[in-house]
Amino acid sequence: MLSLHMPTPERWLKQVEDHLDLLLIDHAHCEKKAAGVAMNLLFSYVEHAELTRAMTEIVQEELDHFHQVRAIIDRRGIRFYKLSPSAYGAKLHELVQKQEPQRAVDRLLVAGLIEARSCERFGLLRDRLADRELAEFYGSLFESEARHHSTYVRLAKNFLSEDAVRERLAELAEAEGRIIEFGEQQPRMHS
């Protein structure tokens, strides 16, 4: 089950319909960032064998997803370029506490919420896009995003009790919902 506090607003889907090129470019960048987050967690908590194994798998999957999105971009003749990130991730990372082990929990839960939002949006794109190639592509990524979400939440329980993790996840999910509700002018995977 995804730990999201609120569903994606309809405005996002309306924005996406008119800007699929921008969404694909942003999606490729998001996959790189997701691999980077997992790699950073691996380096930060290298003494945790279960976490390092899981992060290695996630890094590989996220980079594979990046290559898949990039192939679609290239096949469609879309110019790939550096894109400034949406404010979503930065706003979530501002909520991460500084002291361990809470910092580890927050970093894992924020990553998990980002994966949950990706999963939810991939499901929306699968079900609502008229572009069948992209709809099928996003449907193919849905399960891995859900798995990444549950992996991050499960790993957080290695640092604090299940109750403490569940309570913090609810707090962070509520904040994530407010960020999504506010939105942005241009459609991004997390806007």
XYZ file of N, CA, C and O in Angstrom, residues 13-152:
560
model
N -2.645 16.077 -14.493
C -2.902 15.326 -15.726
C -3.212 16.260 -16.889
O -2.790 16.003 -18.011
N -3.911 17.327 -16.635
C -4.183 18.303 -17.701
C -2.878 18.944 -18.186
O -2.683 19.133 -19.383
N -1.977 19.277 -17.254
C -0.684 19.848 -17.628
C 0.117 18.846 -18.464
O 0.734 19.207 -19.460
N 0.106 17.599 -18.053
C 0.899 16.559 -18.708
C 0.467 16.353 -20.155
O 1.301 16.183 -21.042
N -0.832 16.363 -20.395
C -1.349 16.101 -21.746
C -0.731 17.031 -22.787
O -0.502 16.622 -23.919
N -0.468 18.263 -22.399
C 0.073 19.245 -23.343
C 1.596 19.305 -23.362
O 2.166 20.017 -24.181
N 2.238 18.580 -22.458
C 3.696 18.705 -22.329
C 4.371 17.358 -22.099
O 5.223 17.234 -21.208
N 4.034 16.364 -22.908
C 4.628 15.037 -22.725
C 6.148 15.064 -22.911
O 6.864 14.342 -22.218
N 6.643 15.898 -23.821
C 8.094 15.984 -24.028
C 8.790 16.409 -22.740
O 9.783 15.802 -22.330
N 8.273 17.443 -22.099
C 8.865 17.942 -20.861
C 8.785 16.885 -19.765
O 9.740 16.688 -18.997
N 7.666 16.190 -19.689
C 7.511 15.138 -18.685
C 8.556 14.045 -18.879
O 9.162 13.581 -17.911
N 8.785 13.626 -20.123
C 9.783 12.589 -20.388
C 11.187 13.047 -19.999
O 11.951 12.277 -19.392
N 11.523 14.275 -20.328
C 12.844 14.798 -19.971
C 12.991 14.830 -18.450
O 14.003 14.377 -17.897
N 11.971 15.333 -17.767
C 12.016 15.380 -16.307
C 12.085 13.973 -15.724
O 12.827 13.727 -14.766
N 11.335 13.051 -16.302
C 11.341 11.680 -15.808
C 12.747 11.082 -15.897
O 13.214 10.446 -14.954
N 13.431 11.302 -17.001
C 14.796 10.786 -17.136
C 15.686 11.350 -16.029
O 16.456 10.608 -15.395
N 15.582 12.636 -15.789
C 16.383 13.242 -14.722
C 16.006 12.673 -13.349
O 16.877 12.460 -12.503
N 14.729 12.415 -13.125
C 14.287 11.836 -11.852
C 14.877 10.447 -11.630
O 15.234 10.097 -10.497
N 14.972 9.661 -12.685
C 15.565 8.324 -12.541
C 17.033 8.417 -12.143
O 17.506 7.657 -11.298
N 17.770 9.373 -12.730
C 19.171 9.579 -12.332
C 19.251 9.992 -10.862
O 20.099 9.502 -10.118
N 18.373 10.911 -10.465
C 18.389 11.373 -9.073
C 18.050 10.231 -8.126
O 18.655 10.123 -7.048
N 17.100 9.392 -8.501
C 16.721 8.267 -7.647
C 17.894 7.307 -7.470
O 18.127 6.783 -6.366
N 18.652 7.080 -8.537
C 19.849 6.242 -8.423
C 20.866 6.900 -7.503
O 21.507 6.235 -6.676
N 21.011 8.217 -7.619
C 21.944 8.952 -6.768
C 21.561 8.907 -5.299
O 22.419 8.769 -4.426
N 20.273 9.024 -5.010
C 19.794 8.947 -3.625
C 20.129 7.581 -3.038
O 20.637 7.473 -1.911
N 19.842 6.526 -3.783
C 20.137 5.180 -3.300
C 21.641 5.002 -3.091
O 22.076 4.398 -2.092
N 22.443 5.525 -3.990
C 23.897 5.422 -3.844
C 24.361 6.188 -2.607
O 25.217 5.694 -1.852
N 23.818 7.366 -2.383
C 24.184 8.139 -1.192
C 23.811 7.402 0.091
O 24.567 7.418 1.064
N 22.655 6.761 0.107
C 22.255 5.985 1.275
C 23.196 4.802 1.484
O 23.566 4.484 2.619
N 23.602 4.162 0.413
C 24.545 3.055 0.502
C 25.848 3.522 1.149
O 26.376 2.890 2.058
N 26.383 4.661 0.703
C 27.623 5.190 1.267
C 27.447 5.633 2.718
O 28.333 5.433 3.544
N 26.308 6.235 3.035
C 26.083 6.754 4.386
C 25.903 5.659 5.424
O 26.270 5.838 6.587
N 25.342 4.530 5.024
C 24.993 3.479 5.984
C 25.590 2.137 5.556
O 24.945 1.100 5.619
N 26.850 2.183 5.141
C 27.526 1.019 4.576
C 27.627 -0.146 5.565
O 27.740 -1.305 5.161
N 27.532 0.144 6.854
C 27.621 -0.923 7.860
C 26.349 -1.764 7.949
O 26.341 -2.817 8.584
N 25.276 -1.326 7.306
C 24.000 -2.058 7.318
C 23.905 -2.924 6.058
O 23.552 -2.431 4.983
N 24.195 -4.205 6.209
C 24.282 -5.116 5.052
C 22.971 -5.173 4.266
O 22.988 -5.128 3.028
N 21.839 -5.280 4.963
C 20.555 -5.375 4.264
C 20.300 -4.108 3.441
O 19.860 -4.175 2.291
N 20.593 -2.958 4.017
C 20.400 -1.690 3.318
C 21.316 -1.603 2.099
O 20.866 -1.216 1.016
N 22.580 -1.976 2.243
C 23.499 -1.850 1.103
C 23.101 -2.786 -0.040
O 23.196 -2.394 -1.205
N 22.633 -3.969 0.287
C 22.159 -4.876 -0.780
C 20.963 -4.274 -1.505
O 20.896 -4.254 -2.733
N 20.008 -3.771 -0.732
C 18.799 -3.201 -1.331
C 19.129 -1.965 -2.162
O 18.578 -1.779 -3.259
N 20.019 -1.112 -1.653
C 20.363 0.104 -2.396
C 21.092 -0.235 -3.695
O 20.869 0.425 -4.716
N 21.927 -1.245 -3.669
C 22.617 -1.667 -4.897
C 21.604 -2.079 -5.962
O 21.712 -1.686 -7.129
N 20.599 -2.833 -5.552
C 19.557 -3.256 -6.495
C 18.762 -2.060 -7.022
O 18.461 -1.981 -8.217
N 18.441 -1.134 -6.129
C 17.666 0.033 -6.548
C 18.484 0.902 -7.501
O 17.964 1.374 -8.515
N 19.766 1.108 -7.203
C 20.625 1.893 -8.109
C 20.588 1.292 -9.509
O 20.394 2.001 -10.501
N 20.759 -0.015 -9.595
C 20.776 -0.676 -10.902
C 19.440 -0.531 -11.619
O 19.399 -0.242 -12.820
N 18.350 -0.710 -10.883
C 17.024 -0.573 -11.507
C 16.759 0.853 -11.982
O 16.230 1.065 -13.067
N 17.109 1.825 -11.141
C 16.858 3.221 -11.511
C 17.674 3.616 -12.740
O 17.184 4.330 -13.614
N 18.914 3.173 -12.811
C 19.721 3.478 -14.000
C 19.166 2.786 -15.236
O 19.179 3.351 -16.335
N 18.640 1.580 -15.067
C 17.992 0.898 -16.189
C 16.764 1.692 -16.644
O 16.542 1.878 -17.846
N 16.001 2.208 -15.701
C 14.835 3.032 -16.056
C 15.272 4.302 -16.781
O 14.625 4.726 -17.740
N 16.373 4.906 -16.311
C 16.898 6.092 -16.996
C 17.190 5.771 -18.458
O 16.800 6.517 -19.359
N 17.854 4.644 -18.703
C 18.187 4.267 -20.086
C 16.930 4.007 -20.914
O 16.878 4.363 -22.096
N 15.902 3.426 -20.291
C 14.652 3.181 -21.005
C 13.973 4.499 -21.402
O 13.496 4.644 -22.525
N 13.915 5.445 -20.444
C 13.293 6.740 -20.756
C 14.115 7.460 -21.822
O 13.559 8.030 -22.773
N 15.424 7.401 -21.669
C 16.284 8.082 -22.636
C 16.104 7.492 -24.035
O 16.106 8.218 -25.030
N 15.914 6.187 -24.143
C 15.680 5.555 -25.446
C 14.382 6.065 -26.079
O 14.328 6.315 -27.288
N 13.347 6.236 -25.262
C 12.083 6.775 -25.782
C 12.285 8.206 -26.260
O 11.832 8.589 -27.343
N 12.982 8.996 -25.472
C 13.265 10.389 -25.841
C 14.016 10.437 -27.166
O 13.652 11.195 -28.079
N 15.041 9.625 -27.289
C 15.850 9.611 -28.514
C 15.037 9.131 -29.714
O 15.113 9.712 -30.797
N 14.250 8.069 -29.523
C 13.437 7.529 -30.618
C 12.431 8.554 -31.133
O 12.117 8.598 -32.309
N 11.933 9.386 -30.233
C 10.940 10.386 -30.607
C 11.573 11.677 -31.108
O 10.859 12.618 -31.440
N 12.894 11.730 -31.133
C 13.578 12.920 -31.630
C 13.454 14.125 -30.710
O 13.549 15.271 -31.156
N 13.267 13.873 -29.433
C 13.163 14.951 -28.448
C 14.577 15.329 -28.005
O 15.392 14.453 -27.697
N 14.852 16.617 -27.989
C 16.167 17.070 -27.539
C 16.231 16.940 -26.019
O 15.423 17.520 -25.296
N 17.214 16.181 -25.547
C 17.406 16.010 -24.109
C 18.322 17.120 -23.612
O 19.326 17.428 -24.239
N 17.964 17.726 -22.511
C 18.750 18.834 -21.987
C 18.653 18.860 -20.464
O 17.786 18.216 -19.878
N 19.589 19.616 -19.881
C 19.578 19.792 -18.436
C 18.330 20.576 -18.067
O 17.969 21.548 -18.729
N 17.678 20.143 -17.018
C 16.420 20.736 -16.592
C 16.537 21.054 -15.109
O 16.954 20.201 -14.323
N 16.206 22.266 -14.736
C 16.247 22.573 -13.309
C 15.171 21.736 -12.611
O 14.071 21.566 -13.132
N 15.512 21.199 -11.447
C 14.550 20.315 -10.779
C 13.346 21.081 -10.249
O 13.422 22.289 -9.983
N 12.255 20.374 -10.095
C 11.092 20.971 -9.442
C 11.461 21.177 -7.969
O 12.434 20.618 -7.470
N 10.665 21.944 -7.282
C 10.934 22.235 -5.868
C 10.527 21.076 -4.955
O 10.887 21.054 -3.775
N 9.829 20.104 -5.481
C 9.270 18.997 -4.699
C 10.322 18.308 -3.830
O 10.171 18.212 -2.612
N 11.373 17.796 -4.455
C 12.383 17.043 -3.720
C 13.085 17.893 -2.671
O 13.294 17.453 -1.538
N 13.428 19.113 -3.029
C 14.114 20.004 -2.086
C 13.226 20.288 -0.875
O 13.701 20.293 0.265
N 11.942 20.515 -1.123
C 11.022 20.779 -0.011
C 10.897 19.563 0.904
O 10.827 19.710 2.126
N 10.873 18.380 0.329
C 10.810 17.171 1.160
C 12.107 16.985 1.953
O 12.077 16.663 3.141
N 13.237 17.203 1.310
C 14.522 17.001 1.987
C 14.749 18.029 3.095
O 15.503 17.749 4.036
N 14.098 19.181 3.036
C 14.182 20.158 4.126
C 13.590 19.602 5.421
O 13.929 20.065 6.509
N 12.728 18.605 5.316
C 12.066 18.026 6.486
C 12.925 16.988 7.198
O 12.583 16.550 8.301
N 14.031 16.585 6.581
C 14.892 15.556 7.160
C 15.597 16.112 8.390
O 16.253 17.156 8.324
N 15.447 15.396 9.490
C 16.094 15.809 10.733
C 17.596 15.552 10.663
O 18.063 14.718 9.881
N 18.355 16.251 11.485
C 19.822 16.231 11.390
C 20.488 15.146 12.233
O 21.593 14.711 11.918
N 19.866 14.732 13.312
C 20.488 13.778 14.230
C 20.129 12.339 13.869
O 18.982 12.052 13.539
N 21.125 11.454 13.965
C 20.876 10.030 13.760
C 20.278 9.444 15.032
O 20.536 9.935 16.111
N 19.469 8.414 14.986
C 19.085 7.659 13.797
C 17.883 8.256 13.051
O 17.488 7.744 12.019
N 17.322 9.352 13.591
C 16.160 9.963 12.937
C 16.489 10.398 11.518
O 15.649 10.297 10.625
N 17.713 10.861 11.295
C 18.123 11.283 9.957
C 18.030 10.130 8.962
O 17.514 10.295 7.856
N 18.504 8.971 9.350
C 18.428 7.790 8.475
C 16.977 7.452 8.160
O 16.613 7.204 7.002
N 16.140 7.472 9.190
C 14.719 7.162 9.003
C 14.092 8.163 8.036
O 13.400 7.775 7.083
N 14.334 9.448 8.280
C 13.736 10.476 7.422
C 14.231 10.365 5.982
O 13.440 10.504 5.036
N 15.514 10.120 5.797
C 16.046 9.995 4.436
C 15.396 8.819 3.715
O 15.029 8.919 2.544
N 15.240 7.714 4.410
C 14.604 6.541 3.807
C 13.123 6.796 3.525
O 12.619 6.437 2.456
N 12.435 7.432 4.465
C 11.005 7.674 4.269
C 10.739 8.703 3.183
O 9.777 8.563 2.414
N 11.560 9.731 3.091
C 11.406 10.709 2.008
C 11.617 10.015 0.666
O 10.832 10.206 -0.275
N 12.654 9.192 0.569
C 12.870 8.436 -0.675
C 11.673 7.537 -0.967
O 11.232 7.426 -2.120
N 11.132 6.921 0.072
C 9.967 6.065 -0.105
C 8.740 6.824 -0.575
O 7.977 6.337 -1.412
N 8.538 8.029 -0.048
C 7.397 8.830 -0.491
C 7.550 9.286 -1.935
O 6.569 9.319 -2.688
N 8.753 9.613 -2.328
C 8.994 9.997 -3.730
C 8.681 8.815 -4.641
O 8.034 8.970 -5.681
N 9.102 7.619 -4.231
C 8.795 6.417 -5.017
C 7.291 6.150 -5.040
O 6.743 5.760 -6.075
N 6.622 6.374 -3.916
C 5.170 6.171 -3.865
C 4.457 7.130 -4.818
O 3.531 6.742 -5.532
N 4.894 8.394 -4.839
C 4.268 9.368 -5.741
C 4.530 8.978 -7.192
O 3.638 9.079 -8.036
N 5.751 8.522 -7.478
C 6.049 8.060 -8.842
C 5.135 6.904 -9.214
O 4.569 6.871 -10.312
N 4.984 5.958 -8.308
C 4.135 4.796 -8.560
C 2.704 5.235 -8.853
O 2.096 4.789 -9.831
N 2.173 6.109 -8.016
C 0.802 6.586 -8.214
C 0.665 7.264 -9.576
O -0.280 7.012 -10.320
N 1.630 8.084 -9.927
C 1.553 8.809 -11.196
C 1.773 7.892 -12.392
O 1.148 8.090 -13.433
N 2.623 6.903 -12.245
C 2.785 5.938 -13.333
C 1.473 5.208 -13.580
O 1.114 4.929 -14.728
N 0.740 4.900 -12.507
C -0.567 4.272 -12.663
C -1.549 5.193 -13.376
O -2.307 4.746 -14.247
N -1.533 6.465 -13.035
C -2.405 7.432 -13.717
C -2.047 7.539 -15.201
O -2.930 7.565 -16.060
N -0.755 7.611 -15.486
C -0.315 7.707 -16.884
C -0.673 6.433 -17.647
O -1.119 6.494 -18.795
N -0.500 5.299 -17.018
C -0.871 4.017 -17.638
C -2.356 4.007 -18.004
O -2.734 3.577 -19.091
N -3.174 4.492 -17.096
C -4.624 4.396 -17.277
C -5.227 5.531 -18.101
O -6.301 5.366 -18.665
N -4.543 6.674 -18.201
C -5.184 7.842 -18.785
C -4.524 8.405 -20.036
O -5.131 9.230 -20.710
N -3.289 8.017 -20.321
C -2.632 8.583 -21.503
C -3.217 8.008 -22.785
O -3.398 6.791 -22.904
N -3.469 8.865 -23.746
C -3.914 8.414 -25.069
C -2.745 7.797 -25.844
O -2.949 6.928 -26.683
N -1.534 8.245 -25.571
C -0.325 7.724 -26.205
C -0.072 6.320 -25.639
O 0.418 6.149 -24.534
N -0.444 5.296 -26.408
C -0.401 3.922 -25.897
C 1.016 3.432 -25.609
O 1.219 2.674 -24.668
N 1.998 3.859 -26.399
C 3.378 3.450 -26.110
C 3.785 3.922 -24.717
O 4.320 3.151 -23.919
N 3.514 5.190 -24.421
C 3.881 5.721 -23.115
C 3.030 5.121 -22.001
O 3.528 4.839 -20.910
N 1.762 4.911 -22.266
C 0.885 4.297 -21.262
C 1.409 2.916 -20.873
O 1.497 2.589 -19.678
N 1.783 2.119 -21.862
C 2.316 0.788 -21.573
C 3.667 0.871 -20.867
O 3.953 0.092 -19.958
N 4.499 1.820 -21.279
C 5.797 1.999 -20.633
C 5.612 2.326 -19.150
O 6.232 1.707 -18.285
N 4.735 3.279 -18.847
C 4.531 3.645 -17.451
C 3.899 2.513 -16.660
O 4.229 2.308 -15.486
N 3.045 1.749 -17.290
C 2.504 0.567 -16.625
C 3.583 -0.439 -16.272
O 3.538 -1.080 -15.221
N 4.599 -0.544 -17.126
C 5.687 -1.502 -16.873
C 6.568 -1.083 -15.698
O 7.246 -1.913 -15.103
N 6.572 0.198 -15.347
C 7.399 0.690 -14.240
C 6.651 0.706 -12.903
O 7.273 0.840 -11.847
N 5.351 0.569 -12.953
C 4.509 0.712 -11.765
C 4.957 -0.192 -10.616
O 5.144 0.258 -9.486
N 5.149 -1.462 -10.905
C 5.468 -2.431 -9.854
C 6.811 -2.150 -9.185
O 6.944 -2.269 -7.966
N 7.808 -1.772 -9.974
C 9.120 -1.529 -9.367
C 9.080 -0.322 -8.439
O 9.721 -0.317 -7.382
N 8.309 0.710 -8.781
C 8.198 1.882 -7.912
C 7.510 1.507 -6.604
O 7.924 1.965 -5.529
N 6.482 0.681 -6.677
C 5.808 0.224 -5.461
C 6.765 -0.588 -4.593
O 6.795 -0.431 -3.366
N 7.559 -1.428 -5.224
C 8.542 -2.236 -4.495
C 9.592 -1.347 -3.840
O 9.966 -1.552 -2.684
N 10.068 -0.327 -4.559
C 11.057 0.588 -3.976
C 10.469 1.302 -2.754
O 11.137 1.439 -1.726
N 9.224 1.745 -2.880
C 8.553 2.400 -1.752
C 8.553 1.492 -0.531
O 8.977 1.894 0.565
N 8.101 0.265 -0.698
C 8.013 -0.632 0.457
C 9.400 -0.990 0.999
O 9.565 -1.156 2.207
N 10.401 -1.066 0.128
C 11.766 -1.344 0.581
C 12.273 -0.225 1.477
O 12.823 -0.477 2.559
N 12.096 1.019 1.053
C 12.562 2.153 1.866
C 11.858 2.188 3.226
O 12.495 2.407 4.257
